[in-house]
XYZ file of C-alpha atoms in Angstrom:
401
model
C 13.813 63.613 -62.849
C 13.857 60.412 -64.872
C 16.767 59.127 -62.796
C 14.862 59.904 -59.584
C 11.758 58.037 -60.824
C 13.922 55.079 -61.870
C 15.531 55.051 -58.405
C 12.094 55.021 -56.744
C 10.957 52.127 -58.956
C 14.087 50.082 -58.149
C 13.741 50.778 -54.414
C 10.066 49.806 -54.465
C 10.912 46.569 -56.265
C 13.553 45.704 -53.701
C 11.126 46.339 -50.827
C 8.428 44.207 -52.443
C 10.947 41.425 -53.055
C 12.080 41.441 -49.440
C 8.499 41.440 -48.208
C 7.685 38.459 -50.417
C 10.762 36.600 -49.165
C 9.846 37.310 -45.563
C 6.304 36.078 -46.186
C 7.649 32.890 -47.778
C 9.934 32.222 -44.794
C 7.070 32.921 -42.412
C 4.775 30.464 -44.225
C 7.466 27.764 -44.217
C 8.189 28.115 -40.480
C 5.701 26.292 -38.227
C 3.901 28.610 -35.852
C 5.300 28.670 -32.340
C 3.242 26.963 -29.655
C 1.526 29.414 -27.353
C 3.111 29.856 -23.935
C -0.161 28.889 -22.228
C -2.841 26.633 -23.671
C -5.495 24.124 -22.599
C -4.990 20.464 -23.537
C -7.826 18.071 -22.756
C -6.766 15.448 -20.241
C -3.746 17.476 -19.113
C -5.306 20.781 -18.088
C -3.488 24.081 -18.536
C -0.061 23.679 -20.167
C 2.678 26.256 -19.538
C 5.887 26.494 -21.612
C 8.976 28.636 -21.184
C 9.988 30.836 -24.156
C 13.171 28.798 -24.700
C 11.177 25.483 -24.696
C 13.377 24.093 -21.914
C 10.551 23.645 -19.460
C 6.923 22.566 -19.676
C 4.366 22.030 -16.923
C 0.693 21.099 -17.093
C -1.720 21.700 -14.235
C -4.869 19.594 -13.986
C -7.190 17.914 -11.518
C -9.808 15.193 -11.190
C -12.866 15.904 -9.046
C -15.527 13.267 -8.380
C -18.551 14.021 -6.185
C -21.173 11.395 -5.465
C -24.273 10.327 -3.604
C -24.454 6.720 -2.414
C -27.295 4.693 -0.933
C -26.418 1.425 0.837
C -28.926 -1.327 1.581
C -27.245 -3.962 3.742
C -28.620 -7.442 4.313
C -30.841 -7.808 7.368
C -28.649 -10.661 8.610
C -25.695 -8.285 8.843
C -24.716 -5.860 11.608
C -24.113 -2.761 9.468
C -27.101 -0.388 9.280
C -28.389 0.971 5.988
C -26.961 4.354 5.085
C -26.944 7.201 2.595
C -24.009 9.553 2.131
C -22.754 12.513 0.147
C -19.043 12.299 -0.513
C -16.109 13.812 -2.374
C -14.836 10.481 -3.648
C -11.714 11.826 -5.322
C -9.991 15.164 -5.637
C -6.552 14.825 -7.177
C -4.323 17.695 -8.244
C -1.518 16.864 -10.668
C 1.442 18.564 -12.331
C 3.463 17.012 -15.142
C 5.791 17.993 -17.959
C 9.472 18.016 -18.914
C 12.562 19.897 -17.788
C 15.720 20.862 -19.730
C 15.104 18.123 -22.314
C 11.786 16.725 -23.683
C 13.097 13.251 -22.822
C 13.278 14.110 -19.115
C 9.667 14.028 -17.925
C 8.242 14.346 -14.425
C 4.938 14.079 -12.564
C 3.554 15.128 -9.200
C 0.093 14.196 -7.917
C -1.569 14.843 -4.565
C -4.857 13.371 -3.322
C -6.923 15.524 -0.971
C -9.914 13.242 -0.409
C -8.020 10.887 1.918
C -8.179 11.344 5.697
C -4.948 9.398 6.232
C -2.070 11.741 7.018
C 0.470 9.743 5.008
C -1.617 9.295 1.855
C -1.708 12.825 0.415
C 1.220 12.249 -1.939
C 0.283 9.912 -4.796
C 2.952 10.372 -7.454
C 6.397 11.956 -7.543
C 8.678 10.609 -10.267
C 11.278 11.375 -12.932
C 11.546 9.524 -16.254
C 14.352 9.599 -18.820
C 13.429 8.187 -22.235
C 16.444 6.890 -24.163
C 14.279 5.515 -26.977
C 10.916 3.812 -27.534
C 12.564 0.573 -26.405
C 13.876 1.801 -23.056
C 13.162 4.433 -20.448
C 14.085 4.649 -16.771
C 11.648 5.893 -14.140
C 12.340 6.473 -10.461
C 10.245 7.738 -7.573
C 6.763 6.904 -6.305
C 4.021 5.758 -8.672
C 1.664 2.865 -9.424
C 3.495 -0.428 -9.652
C 2.994 -2.244 -13.005
C 0.354 -4.742 -11.889
C -3.270 -4.928 -13.165
C -4.627 -3.109 -16.213
C -7.663 -1.985 -14.237
C -5.436 -0.352 -11.607
C -3.029 1.293 -14.052
C -5.797 3.237 -15.787
C -6.301 6.689 -14.293
C -9.285 7.083 -11.936
C -10.845 9.445 -14.453
C -10.994 6.978 -17.361
C -12.312 3.786 -15.738
C -15.810 2.628 -16.699
C -17.260 2.099 -13.213
C -17.105 4.465 -10.230
C -14.900 1.921 -8.422
C -12.417 -0.655 -9.625
C -13.335 -4.327 -9.517
C -13.370 -6.156 -6.187
C -10.665 -8.538 -7.419
C -8.409 -5.665 -8.481
C -8.644 -3.937 -5.109
C -7.991 -7.240 -3.325
C -4.786 -8.110 -5.232
C -3.137 -4.871 -6.374
C -0.056 -3.510 -4.556
C -0.889 -0.033 -5.938
C 1.719 2.709 -5.366
C 5.252 2.145 -4.095
C 8.720 3.704 -4.272
C 11.291 2.257 -6.654
C 12.919 2.252 -10.077
C 11.556 0.771 -13.308
C 12.597 0.104 -16.901
C 9.882 0.329 -19.564
C 9.562 0.378 -23.336
C 7.914 -1.026 -26.438
C 8.942 -2.693 -29.708
C 7.544 -3.066 -33.224
C 5.378 0.043 -33.051
C 4.003 -0.824 -29.610
C 3.020 -4.391 -30.475
C 5.105 -5.571 -27.529
C 5.646 -3.619 -24.319
C 7.276 -4.307 -20.983
C 7.681 -2.831 -17.492
C 10.274 -4.260 -15.112
C 10.913 -2.691 -11.723
C 12.238 -3.119 -8.221
C 10.289 -1.479 -5.395
C 10.634 -1.114 -1.647
C 7.665 -3.415 -1.056
C 6.305 -1.301 1.796
C 3.750 0.755 -0.125
C 2.839 4.373 -0.645
C 4.780 7.065 1.264
C 6.538 4.441 3.373
C 10.178 3.415 3.610
C 11.201 0.320 5.535
C 14.747 -0.588 6.640
C 14.819 -4.129 5.288
C 16.994 -6.400 3.214
C 13.958 -7.329 1.112
C 12.688 -5.627 -2.047
C 9.713 -6.265 -4.331
C 10.689 -7.126 -7.941
C 7.880 -6.923 -10.504
C 7.466 -7.634 -14.225
C 4.636 -6.874 -16.665
C 4.516 -7.913 -20.333
C 1.913 -6.714 -22.854
C 1.103 -7.900 -26.379
C -1.012 -5.716 -28.690
C -1.612 -7.918 -31.760
C -4.011 -5.528 -33.517
C -4.916 -1.872 -33.196
C -4.144 0.863 -30.691
C -6.111 0.453 -27.473
C -6.351 4.142 -26.666
C -6.859 5.648 -23.239
C -9.406 4.317 -20.776
C -11.693 1.310 -20.391
C -14.809 2.302 -22.425
C -14.532 2.806 -26.182
C -14.985 6.584 -26.094
C -12.837 6.832 -29.241
C -15.349 4.629 -31.132
C -12.617 2.487 -32.746
C -13.286 2.002 -36.470
C -10.876 -0.919 -36.473
C -10.705 -3.553 -33.713
C -8.081 -3.219 -30.979
C -6.927 -6.190 -28.906
C -4.440 -6.436 -26.045
C -3.180 -9.145 -23.665
C -0.868 -8.955 -20.680
C 0.675 -10.801 -17.760
C 2.303 -9.537 -14.574
C 3.815 -10.906 -11.394
C 5.803 -9.930 -8.309
C 7.490 -11.317 -5.193
C 7.619 -9.698 -1.773
C 8.472 -10.519 1.835
C 6.491 -9.017 4.727
C 6.553 -9.441 8.499
C 3.493 -9.950 10.690
C 3.489 -7.166 13.290
C 0.121 -7.674 15.066
C -2.844 -10.039 15.137
C -4.282 -8.488 11.980
C -1.495 -6.410 10.409
C 1.747 -6.668 8.462
C 4.555 -4.125 8.196
C 3.143 -2.775 4.931
C -0.380 -1.493 5.523
C -0.362 0.880 2.503
C -0.177 -2.163 0.188
C -3.750 -2.961 -0.824
C -3.388 -6.723 -0.780
C -1.923 -6.605 2.757
C -4.676 -4.340 4.127
C -7.906 -5.338 5.826
C -9.696 -5.810 2.482
C -6.818 -7.535 0.696
C -6.413 -11.254 0.146
C -3.346 -11.411 2.420
C -4.712 -9.029 5.040
C -7.850 -11.100 5.503
C -5.695 -14.156 6.162
C -3.289 -12.487 8.611
C -4.605 -14.467 11.577
C -3.246 -17.688 10.029
C 0.388 -16.711 10.539
C 2.616 -16.521 13.625
C 3.378 -13.174 15.216
C 6.716 -11.759 14.072
C 7.383 -14.294 11.323
C 8.268 -13.368 7.752
C 5.794 -14.178 5.000
C 6.988 -14.997 1.484
C 4.493 -13.733 -1.127
C 4.072 -14.458 -4.811
C 1.268 -12.975 -6.887
C 0.451 -12.878 -10.584
C -2.221 -11.850 -13.032
C -3.431 -12.283 -16.603
C -5.285 -9.518 -18.449
C -7.098 -8.874 -21.713
C -8.985 -6.038 -23.394
C -10.909 -5.543 -26.656
C -12.490 -2.463 -28.272
C -14.405 -1.982 -31.503
C -17.137 0.416 -32.642
C -18.288 1.348 -29.161
C -17.947 -2.165 -27.733
C -15.462 -2.724 -24.896
C -14.619 -6.006 -23.176
C -12.065 -6.404 -20.402
C -11.091 -9.001 -17.811
C -8.322 -10.107 -15.453
C -7.459 -13.179 -13.368
C -5.316 -12.930 -10.220
C -3.611 -15.451 -7.928
C -1.788 -14.967 -4.649
C 0.227 -17.364 -2.514
C 1.766 -16.686 0.910
C 4.008 -18.967 2.986
C 4.960 -18.432 6.636
C 8.700 -19.047 6.995
C 8.411 -20.289 10.604
C 4.905 -21.742 10.798
C 5.022 -23.129 7.241
C 1.363 -22.101 6.963
C 0.314 -21.580 3.344
C -2.435 -19.303 2.078
C -3.703 -19.456 -1.495
C -6.188 -16.981 -2.940
C -7.555 -16.222 -6.386
C -9.978 -13.792 -7.976
C -11.140 -12.419 -11.297
C -13.450 -9.967 -12.996
C -15.025 -9.592 -16.415
C -16.801 -6.545 -17.792
C -18.439 -5.537 -21.052
C -19.853 -2.230 -22.214
C -21.420 -0.694 -25.308
C -22.152 2.861 -26.462
C -25.873 3.100 -27.151
C -25.236 6.629 -28.383
C -21.736 6.716 -29.943
C -19.256 8.626 -27.780
C -22.086 9.878 -25.537
C -24.056 7.202 -23.650
C -22.807 3.754 -22.697
C -24.083 0.864 -20.593
C -21.893 -1.804 -18.994
C -21.990 -4.747 -16.624
C -19.300 -6.427 -14.530
C -18.910 -9.557 -12.415
C -16.076 -9.869 -9.919
C -15.223 -12.749 -7.561
C -12.580 -13.365 -4.879
C -11.887 -16.547 -2.932
C -9.711 -15.253 -0.101
C -8.680 -18.704 1.109
C -9.026 -21.713 -1.168
C -8.814 -24.082 1.831
C -12.070 -22.792 3.297
C -15.570 -22.642 1.840
C -17.071 -19.669 3.623
C -15.047 -16.569 2.792
C -15.670 -15.841 -0.897
C -17.256 -12.584 -2.095
C -18.775 -11.705 -5.449
C -20.170 -8.458 -6.842
C -22.452 -7.911 -9.832
C -22.542 -4.319 -11.114
C -24.401 -2.411 -13.801
C -23.483 1.108 -14.872
C -24.459 3.766 -17.361
C -22.350 6.834 -18.176
C -23.277 9.979 -20.034
C -20.248 11.773 -21.507
C -20.894 15.492 -21.938
C -17.291 15.963 -23.090
C -15.675 12.530 -23.067
C -14.060 11.801 -19.687
C -13.566 15.497 -18.994
C -17.193 15.855 -17.929
C -19.391 12.829 -17.311
C -22.262 11.596 -15.148
C -22.371 8.015 -13.808
C -25.197 5.842 -12.431
C -24.110 2.569 -10.832
C -25.942 -0.331 -9.150
C -24.072 -3.152 -7.377
C -25.130 -6.296 -5.528
C -22.594 -7.936 -3.224
C -22.882 -11.593 -2.168
C -20.790 -12.581 0.882
C -20.301 -16.107 2.189
C -20.184 -16.172 6.010
C -20.120 -19.808 7.104
C -22.823 -21.007 9.496
C -24.285 -17.502 9.757
C -25.403 -17.766 6.153
C -24.715 -15.593 3.137
C -25.380 -11.850 3.061
C -26.529 -9.846 0.051
C -25.877 -6.103 0.083
C -26.911 -3.497 -2.475
C -25.643 -0.047 -3.343
C -26.655 2.727 -5.735
C -24.259 5.508 -6.748
C -24.722 8.747 -8.657
C -21.394 10.397 -9.479
C -20.391 13.532 -11.383
C -16.837 13.926 -12.667
C -14.871 16.957 -13.817
C -11.523 15.923 -15.286
C -10.320 18.774 -17.523
């Protein structure tokens, strides 16, 4: 009997010891990430059990009401409209290796048949100093343009940005940063034709962007939603070269490029060049941004120069914007103002446009859910007809989970 009791005591001790060891191992091992979880800014994140594949599914939906009051000297009637300004569905993640990332984004608000696909790219990260990205995505030009639609401060980007940016194109790019992100670079070669377009041409569009972050981490977006306790400051410069051909009285062979479209600095000057000739284009920009304790300041300066290879006609354009905002209620309610100006042709005195805007945003849950009120006044020079002054008021709701 005594031997049996002793055996039971030894067995119980061994079981308790094993249980304690198992508990210790369990406490030392980090808990596994759930297979499905919500991550703000990315949406729903799905992971395979072997951690070889990850995909996040998210979207950005912006609905708005706009009221337009056009100058009486103009020909466009006043109007009011309800509109789905943006509805973008995106997927992103990694495959086989966390260093191999990918992204797909489609835009459903556009009525153009060839504009549904926004992004489709692969990226391999060798180290912080170098990664290689190929596919279709935003070209590295303009800080205002490179920020996601969901994290900009105004309902629309600045007039100068829209007039000079190439926006999306197909190509390959090297990117990286040094000294804990104090210096960063993006260097790429693109087709030069624009979004969802491939042209059989001997020309390509090389582009380079350099960024210096002397103090602080800028964080995501234009307003200081993070309420930086320490100041953050960033400067940058970018430039590119491209060659386009004039294909009609008003068009080039790269309509998807913003600066070559009807509202771009080059597109507005298309009539200056000879039909069928090639146009050599150089464009550059300087940028800066500052954030601290709810205050945000940002600005950019752009230049563009085009030269007709046959006509030798030269077009020079420049533009800029500056904006400043402040959180009246930290992380909840901000107010901001912006001035943007574009001189589409420096050799004339009657084609410049400027816009003054004022905006207030209420952030229910940061950028994931916010309400925007925007007022803008546009001043357009029109030669002997006289200037026109247009006004607009926008109310916009955004869901960007």
